Amino acid sequence: MQLTSNSDKITRDYFDSLLIETRYLDAVLPKTEMTLFGETFRTPVMTAALSHLHNTAQNGMTIYAQAAVQSGAVHWVGMGSDEELEEIVATGARTIKIIKPHADNREVLRKIEHAVKVGCIAVGMDIDHAFNSQGGYDDVFGLSMKAKTTEELAEFVQAAGVPFIVKGVLSPHDAEKCLKAGCAGLVVSHHHGMIQYAVPPLLVLPDVLSATGGSIPVFVDCGIESGMDAYKCLALGAKAVSVGRHLMPLLKNGADAVAGRINEMTAELAGVMARTGVGSLDKMDSTIIHRRTF
């Protein structure tokens, strides 16, 4: 077997190593509706917290949000201007705003306040953008970043007044600290290979769920390309999944194309649910998943 340091390839290989057993007897037609933070969505296939999609398509961020509305999905958004966020929320997308770990906490608090003011259903922080690859603090488009303490995270949670979610959790160590800080959700993610040899999100997901005790929703990001991928995440305990790079090439064809793919993935998910005897998302069963050993 050829080894690789590429975290995205490692993640893909892990997805493909997970096999599914079928359960047809007493099975029913499945439902894919998901309830999150008191609202119901048609699918657990969410958009990912992307940024700067104007480099992919004109008005890409708005198109991305419109697609979430059309498909009945939760919409996530990464860094961008206040004006851009306002345009995104104005589409009607039920939006979760993820904020970078700015070195200046006043900027973090300002962005939290703005996101809540314009109607985001939740806010959060992208903790894995704190450091660069040379061991210093990161600089993102000229903006200085800095790692946050558990106490600082707790201050952000308190200031938000809406659910606060941490993205970039890849260990039970960080999961426990997020829970201590009062976070309302976690995204298990290595940020598209932020570090080489990163553990696949699905491999560490059971440990993260054990650390949180099922008390908060846990989402999975990175490398999800199909309804089957989504199913494996959900079966292993994720609340929902985020899809980003898989959708990006479709942006140039408009919101209908992006929404169409989300709908297709939801249908693919339903197809696997039907053939494994899972009638609804709350009936997911991890014993359906088997790791290939041959």
CSV table of C-alpha atoms in Angstrom, one decimal:
chain,number,residue,atom,x,y,z
A,1,MET,CA,0.0,0.0,0.0
A,2,GLN,CA,1.4,3.4,-1.0
A,3,LEU,CA,1.5,5.8,1.9
A,4,THR,CA,0.8,9.6,1.6
A,5,SER,CA,1.1,12.6,3.8
A,6,ASN,CA,-1.9,14.2,2.0
A,7,SER,CA,-4.7,14.6,4.5
A,8,ASP,CA,-7.4,14.9,1.9
A,9,LYS,CA,-6.2,11.6,0.3
A,10,ILE,CA,-6.1,9.9,3.7
A,11,THR,CA,-9.6,11.1,4.4
A,12,ARG,CA,-10.9,9.9,1.1
A,13,ASP,CA,-9.3,6.5,1.6
A,14,TYR,CA,-10.8,6.2,5.1
A,15,PHE,CA,-14.3,7.0,3.7
A,16,ASP,CA,-13.8,4.3,1.1
A,17,SER,CA,-12.7,1.8,3.7
A,18,LEU,CA,-16.1,1.9,5.4
A,19,LEU,CA,-18.6,-0.7,4.2
A,20,ILE,CA,-22.3,-0.9,4.6
A,21,GLU,CA,-24.5,-3.8,5.6
A,22,THR,CA,-28.2,-3.9,4.3
A,23,ARG,CA,-31.3,-4.3,6.4
A,24,TYR,CA,-34.4,-4.8,4.3
A,25,LEU,CA,-37.0,-6.5,6.5
A,26,ASP,CA,-39.4,-4.1,8.2
A,27,ALA,CA,-37.8,-1.2,6.5
A,28,VAL,CA,-39.8,1.9,5.5
A,29,LEU,CA,-39.5,4.9,3.2
A,30,PRO,CA,-37.0,7.2,4.8
A,31,LYS,CA,-37.3,10.9,5.9
A,32,THR,CA,-34.3,13.2,5.7
A,33,GLU,CA,-35.6,16.2,7.7
A,34,MET,CA,-33.3,17.5,10.4
A,35,THR,CA,-34.1,19.8,13.3
A,36,LEU,CA,-31.3,22.1,14.5
A,37,PHE,CA,-31.5,25.0,17.0
A,38,GLY,CA,-35.3,24.8,17.0
A,39,GLU,CA,-35.6,24.9,13.2
A,40,THR,CA,-36.4,22.2,10.7
A,41,PHE,CA,-34.5,21.7,7.5
A,42,ARG,CA,-35.1,19.3,4.6
A,43,THR,CA,-31.7,17.8,4.6
A,44,PRO,CA,-28.6,17.2,6.9
A,45,VAL,CA,-26.5,18.0,3.8
A,46,MET,CA,-25.3,21.5,4.6
A,47,THR,CA,-23.1,24.0,2.7
A,48,ALA,CA,-19.6,24.5,4.2
A,49,ALA,CA,-18.1,27.7,5.6
A,50,LEU,CA,-16.5,28.9,2.4
A,51,SER,CA,-15.1,32.3,1.7
A,52,HIS,CA,-14.1,34.5,-1.3
A,53,LEU,CA,-16.3,32.6,-3.8
A,54,HIS,CA,-16.2,35.7,-6.1
A,55,ASN,CA,-12.9,34.0,-7.3
A,56,THR,CA,-15.0,31.1,-8.5
A,57,ALA,CA,-18.1,32.8,-9.8
A,58,GLN,CA,-19.5,36.4,-9.9
A,59,ASN,CA,-21.6,36.9,-6.8
A,60,GLY,CA,-20.5,33.4,-5.7
A,61,MET,CA,-21.2,33.9,-2.0
A,62,THR,CA,-24.8,35.0,-2.8
A,63,ILE,CA,-25.3,32.2,-5.3
A,64,TYR,CA,-24.1,29.7,-2.6
A,65,ALA,CA,-26.6,31.1,-0.1
A,66,GLN,CA,-29.5,31.0,-2.6
A,67,ALA,CA,-28.7,27.3,-3.3
A,68,ALA,CA,-29.0,26.6,0.4
A,69,VAL,CA,-32.4,28.3,0.5
A,70,GLN,CA,-33.6,26.3,-2.6
A,71,SER,CA,-32.5,23.0,-1.1
A,72,GLY,CA,-33.8,23.6,2.4
A,73,ALA,CA,-30.3,23.3,3.9
A,74,VAL,CA,-28.4,25.1,6.7
A,75,HIS,CA,-26.0,27.6,5.2
A,76,TRP,CA,-22.5,28.3,6.6
A,77,VAL,CA,-20.3,31.2,5.7
A,78,GLY,CA,-16.6,32.0,6.4
A,79,MET,CA,-14.7,35.2,6.3
A,80,GLY,CA,-16.0,38.2,4.4
A,81,SER,CA,-17.1,41.8,4.7
A,82,ASP,CA,-20.1,42.9,6.8
A,83,GLU,CA,-21.9,44.0,3.6
A,84,GLU,CA,-21.4,40.5,2.1
A,85,LEU,CA,-22.9,38.8,5.1
A,86,GLU,CA,-25.9,41.1,5.0
A,87,GLU,CA,-26.4,40.2,1.3
A,88,ILE,CA,-26.1,36.5,2.2
A,89,VAL,CA,-28.7,36.7,5.1
A,90,ALA,CA,-31.0,38.7,2.9
A,91,THR,CA,-31.4,35.7,0.6
A,92,GLY,CA,-33.3,34.0,3.4
A,93,ALA,CA,-30.6,31.5,4.0
A,94,ARG,CA,-30.5,30.3,7.6
A,95,THR,CA,-26.9,31.2,8.1
A,96,ILE,CA,-24.2,30.2,10.6
A,97,LYS,CA,-21.3,32.7,10.5
A,98,ILE,CA,-17.8,31.3,11.3
A,99,ILE,CA,-15.3,33.9,12.4
A,100,LYS,CA,-11.5,33.7,12.2
A,101,PRO,CA,-9.4,33.7,15.4
A,102,HIS,CA,-8.4,37.4,15.0
A,103,ALA,CA,-5.5,38.4,17.3
A,104,ASP,CA,-7.7,41.4,18.3
A,105,ASN,CA,-10.6,40.0,20.3
A,106,ARG,CA,-12.4,43.3,19.8
A,107,GLU,CA,-12.7,42.4,16.2
A,108,VAL,CA,-14.0,38.9,17.0
A,109,LEU,CA,-16.6,40.5,19.3
A,110,ARG,CA,-17.6,43.0,16.7
A,111,LYS,CA,-18.1,40.4,14.1
A,112,ILE,CA,-20.2,38.3,16.6
A,113,GLU,CA,-22.4,41.3,17.3
A,114,HIS,CA,-22.9,42.1,13.6
A,115,ALA,CA,-23.7,38.5,12.7
A,116,VAL,CA,-26.3,38.3,15.4
A,117,LYS,CA,-27.7,41.7,14.5
A,118,VAL,CA,-28.3,40.7,10.9
A,119,GLY,CA,-30.0,37.5,11.8
A,120,CYS,CA,-27.5,34.6,11.7
A,121,ILE,CA,-29.0,31.6,13.6
A,122,ALA,CA,-25.6,30.8,15.1
A,123,VAL,CA,-22.0,32.0,15.1
A,124,GLY,CA,-18.7,30.4,15.7
A,125,MET,CA,-14.9,30.3,15.3
A,126,ASP,CA,-12.5,28.6,13.0
A,127,ILE,CA,-9.8,27.7,15.6
A,128,ASP,CA,-7.5,25.9,13.2
A,129,HIS,CA,-6.5,29.1,11.4
A,130,ALA,CA,-4.5,30.3,14.5
A,131,PHE,CA,-1.0,29.2,13.4
A,132,ASN,CA,0.9,29.2,10.1
A,133,SER,CA,3.1,26.2,9.0
A,134,GLN,CA,6.3,27.7,10.4
A,135,GLY,CA,5.1,27.8,14.0
A,136,GLY,CA,4.1,31.4,14.2
A,137,TYR,CA,0.7,32.9,14.4
A,138,ASP,CA,-1.2,33.0,11.1
A,139,ASP,CA,-1.8,35.9,8.8
A,140,VAL,CA,-4.9,35.6,6.6
A,141,PHE,CA,-5.2,38.2,3.9
A,142,GLY,CA,-3.2,40.6,6.0
A,143,LEU,CA,-5.2,40.0,9.1
A,144,SER,CA,-3.4,38.8,12.2
A,145,MET,CA,-4.6,35.6,13.9
A,146,LYS,CA,-3.8,34.1,17.4
A,147,ALA,CA,-4.7,31.0,19.2
A,148,LYS,CA,-7.5,31.4,21.8
A,149,THR,CA,-7.7,30.1,25.3
A,150,THR,CA,-10.6,28.2,26.7
A,151,GLU,CA,-11.4,31.2,28.8
A,152,GLU,CA,-11.5,33.5,25.8
A,153,LEU,CA,-13.7,31.0,24.0
A,154,ALA,CA,-16.1,31.1,26.9
A,155,GLU,CA,-16.2,34.9,26.6
A,156,PHE,CA,-17.2,34.6,23.0
A,157,VAL,CA,-19.9,32.1,23.8
A,158,GLN,CA,-21.3,34.4,26.5
A,159,ALA,CA,-21.2,37.5,24.2
A,160,ALA,CA,-23.0,35.7,21.3
A,161,GLY,CA,-26.3,35.0,22.9
A,162,VAL,CA,-27.0,32.6,20.1
A,163,PRO,CA,-25.5,29.1,19.6
A,164,PHE,CA,-21.7,29.3,19.3
A,165,ILE,CA,-20.0,26.6,17.3
A,166,VAL,CA,-16.3,25.8,17.0
A,167,LYS,CA,-14.9,24.6,13.7
A,168,GLY,CA,-11.6,22.7,13.4
A,169,VAL,CA,-12.0,20.2,16.2
A,170,LEU,CA,-10.0,17.1,15.5
A,171,SER,CA,-9.4,15.6,19.0
A,172,PRO,CA,-11.4,14.7,22.1
A,173,HIS,CA,-8.9,17.1,23.9
A,174,ASP,CA,-10.3,20.2,22.1
A,175,ALA,CA,-13.8,18.8,22.2
A,176,GLU,CA,-13.7,18.7,26.0
A,177,LYS,CA,-12.4,22.2,26.2
A,178,CYS,CA,-15.1,23.5,23.8
A,179,LEU,CA,-17.8,21.8,26.0
A,180,LYS,CA,-16.2,23.4,29.1
A,181,ALA,CA,-16.4,26.8,27.4
A,182,GLY,CA,-20.2,26.3,26.7
A,183,CYS,CA,-20.1,25.8,23.0
A,184,ALA,CA,-23.3,24.6,21.4
A,185,GLY,CA,-21.8,22.6,18.6
A,186,LEU,CA,-18.5,21.4,17.0
A,187,VAL,CA,-17.3,20.8,13.5
A,188,VAL,CA,-14.9,17.9,13.1
A,189,SER,CA,-12.5,19.1,10.4
A,190,HIS,CA,-8.9,19.4,9.3
A,191,HIS,CA,-9.7,22.3,7.1
A,192,HIS,CA,-8.9,20.6,3.7
A,193,GLY,CA,-5.5,19.3,4.9
A,194,MET,CA,-4.4,22.2,7.1
A,195,ILE,CA,-1.8,19.8,8.5
A,196,GLN,CA,-0.2,16.8,6.8
A,197,TYR,CA,-1.1,13.3,8.2
A,198,ALA,CA,-4.2,14.7,9.8
A,199,VAL,CA,-6.5,12.0,11.3
A,200,PRO,CA,-9.6,11.6,9.1
A,201,PRO,CA,-12.6,13.3,10.7
A,202,LEU,CA,-14.6,10.1,10.7
A,203,LEU,CA,-11.8,8.2,12.5
A,204,VAL,CA,-11.8,10.6,15.4
A,205,LEU,CA,-15.6,11.3,15.4
A,206,PRO,CA,-16.4,8.5,17.9
A,207,ASP,CA,-13.9,9.8,20.4
A,208,VAL,CA,-15.2,13.4,20.0
A,209,LEU,CA,-18.7,12.1,20.5
A,210,SER,CA,-17.6,10.3,23.6
A,211,ALA,CA,-15.9,13.4,25.0
A,212,THR,CA,-19.1,15.5,24.5
A,213,GLY,CA,-21.4,12.8,25.7
A,214,GLY,CA,-23.9,13.6,23.0
A,215,SER,CA,-24.8,16.8,24.8
A,216,ILE,CA,-24.2,19.0,21.7
A,217,PRO,CA,-24.5,18.5,18.0
A,218,VAL,CA,-21.3,17.4,16.2
A,219,PHE,CA,-20.9,18.1,12.5
A,220,VAL,CA,-18.4,16.7,10.0
A,221,ASP,CA,-16.5,18.6,7.3
A,222,CYS,CA,-13.8,17.6,4.7
A,223,GLY,CA,-14.1,15.5,1.6
A,224,ILE,CA,-17.8,14.8,1.5
A,225,GLU,CA,-18.8,14.2,-2.1
A,226,SER,CA,-21.9,12.0,-2.0
A,227,GLY,CA,-25.0,10.9,-0.1
A,228,MET,CA,-23.1,7.7,0.8
A,229,ASP,CA,-20.3,9.8,2.4
A,230,ALA,CA,-23.0,11.8,4.3
A,231,TYR,CA,-24.6,8.5,5.4
A,232,LYS,CA,-21.4,7.2,6.8
A,233,CYS,CA,-20.9,10.4,8.8
A,234,LEU,CA,-24.5,10.3,10.1
A,235,ALA,CA,-24.4,6.6,11.0
A,236,LEU,CA,-21.3,7.2,13.1
A,237,GLY,CA,-23.0,9.9,15.0
A,238,ALA,CA,-22.7,13.2,13.2
A,239,LYS,CA,-25.7,15.5,13.4
A,240,ALA,CA,-25.1,16.8,9.8
A,241,VAL,CA,-22.4,17.3,7.2
A,242,SER,CA,-20.9,20.2,5.4
A,243,VAL,CA,-20.1,20.1,1.6
A,244,GLY,CA,-17.9,22.8,0.1
A,245,ARG,CA,-15.3,22.0,-2.5
A,246,HIS,CA,-17.5,19.4,-4.2
A,247,LEU,CA,-20.1,22.1,-4.9
A,248,MET,CA,-17.7,24.9,-5.9
A,249,PRO,CA,-17.3,24.0,-9.6
A,250,LEU,CA,-21.1,24.2,-9.9
A,251,LEU,CA,-21.3,27.9,-8.8
A,252,LYS,CA,-20.6,29.2,-12.3
A,253,ASN,CA,-23.8,27.5,-13.4
A,254,GLY,CA,-25.9,29.3,-10.8
A,255,ALA,CA,-27.9,28.5,-7.6
A,256,ASP,CA,-30.1,26.0,-9.4
A,257,ALA,CA,-27.1,23.8,-10.2
A,258,VAL,CA,-25.7,23.9,-6.7
A,259,ALA,CA,-29.1,23.3,-5.1
A,260,GLY,CA,-29.6,20.5,-7.6
A,261,ARG,CA,-26.5,18.7,-6.4
A,262,ILE,CA,-27.5,19.1,-2.8
A,263,ASN,CA,-30.9,17.6,-3.6
A,264,GLU,CA,-29.2,14.8,-5.4
A,265,MET,CA,-27.0,14.1,-2.4
A,266,THR,CA,-30.0,14.1,-0.2
A,267,ALA,CA,-31.7,11.6,-2.5
A,268,GLU,CA,-28.6,9.4,-2.5
A,269,LEU,CA,-28.6,9.6,1.3
A,270,ALA,CA,-32.3,8.5,1.3
A,271,GLY,CA,-31.5,5.6,-1.0
A,272,VAL,CA,-28.9,4.2,1.5
A,273,MET,CA,-31.2,4.9,4.4
A,274,ALA,CA,-34.0,2.8,2.7
A,275,ARG,CA,-31.7,-0.1,2.0
A,276,THR,CA,-30.3,-0.2,5.6
A,277,GLY,CA,-33.6,0.0,7.4
A,278,VAL,CA,-33.1,3.6,8.7
A,279,GLY,CA,-36.4,5.4,8.5
A,280,SER,CA,-35.2,8.8,9.9
A,281,LEU,CA,-32.1,10.5,11.0
A,282,ASP,CA,-32.6,9.8,14.6
A,283,LYS,CA,-32.6,6.1,13.8
A,284,MET,CA,-29.1,6.0,12.5
A,285,ASP,CA,-27.1,3.0,13.7
A,286,SER,CA,-23.3,2.8,13.8
A,287,THR,CA,-23.4,-1.1,13.7
A,288,ILE,CA,-24.4,-0.8,10.0
A,289,ILE,CA,-20.8,0.4,9.3
A,290,HIS,CA,-17.9,-2.0,9.0
A,291,ARG,CA,-14.2,-1.3,8.4
A,292,ARG,CA,-12.7,-3.2,5.5
A,293,THR,CA,-9.9,-5.5,6.7
A,294,PHE,CA,-9.3,-7.3,3.4
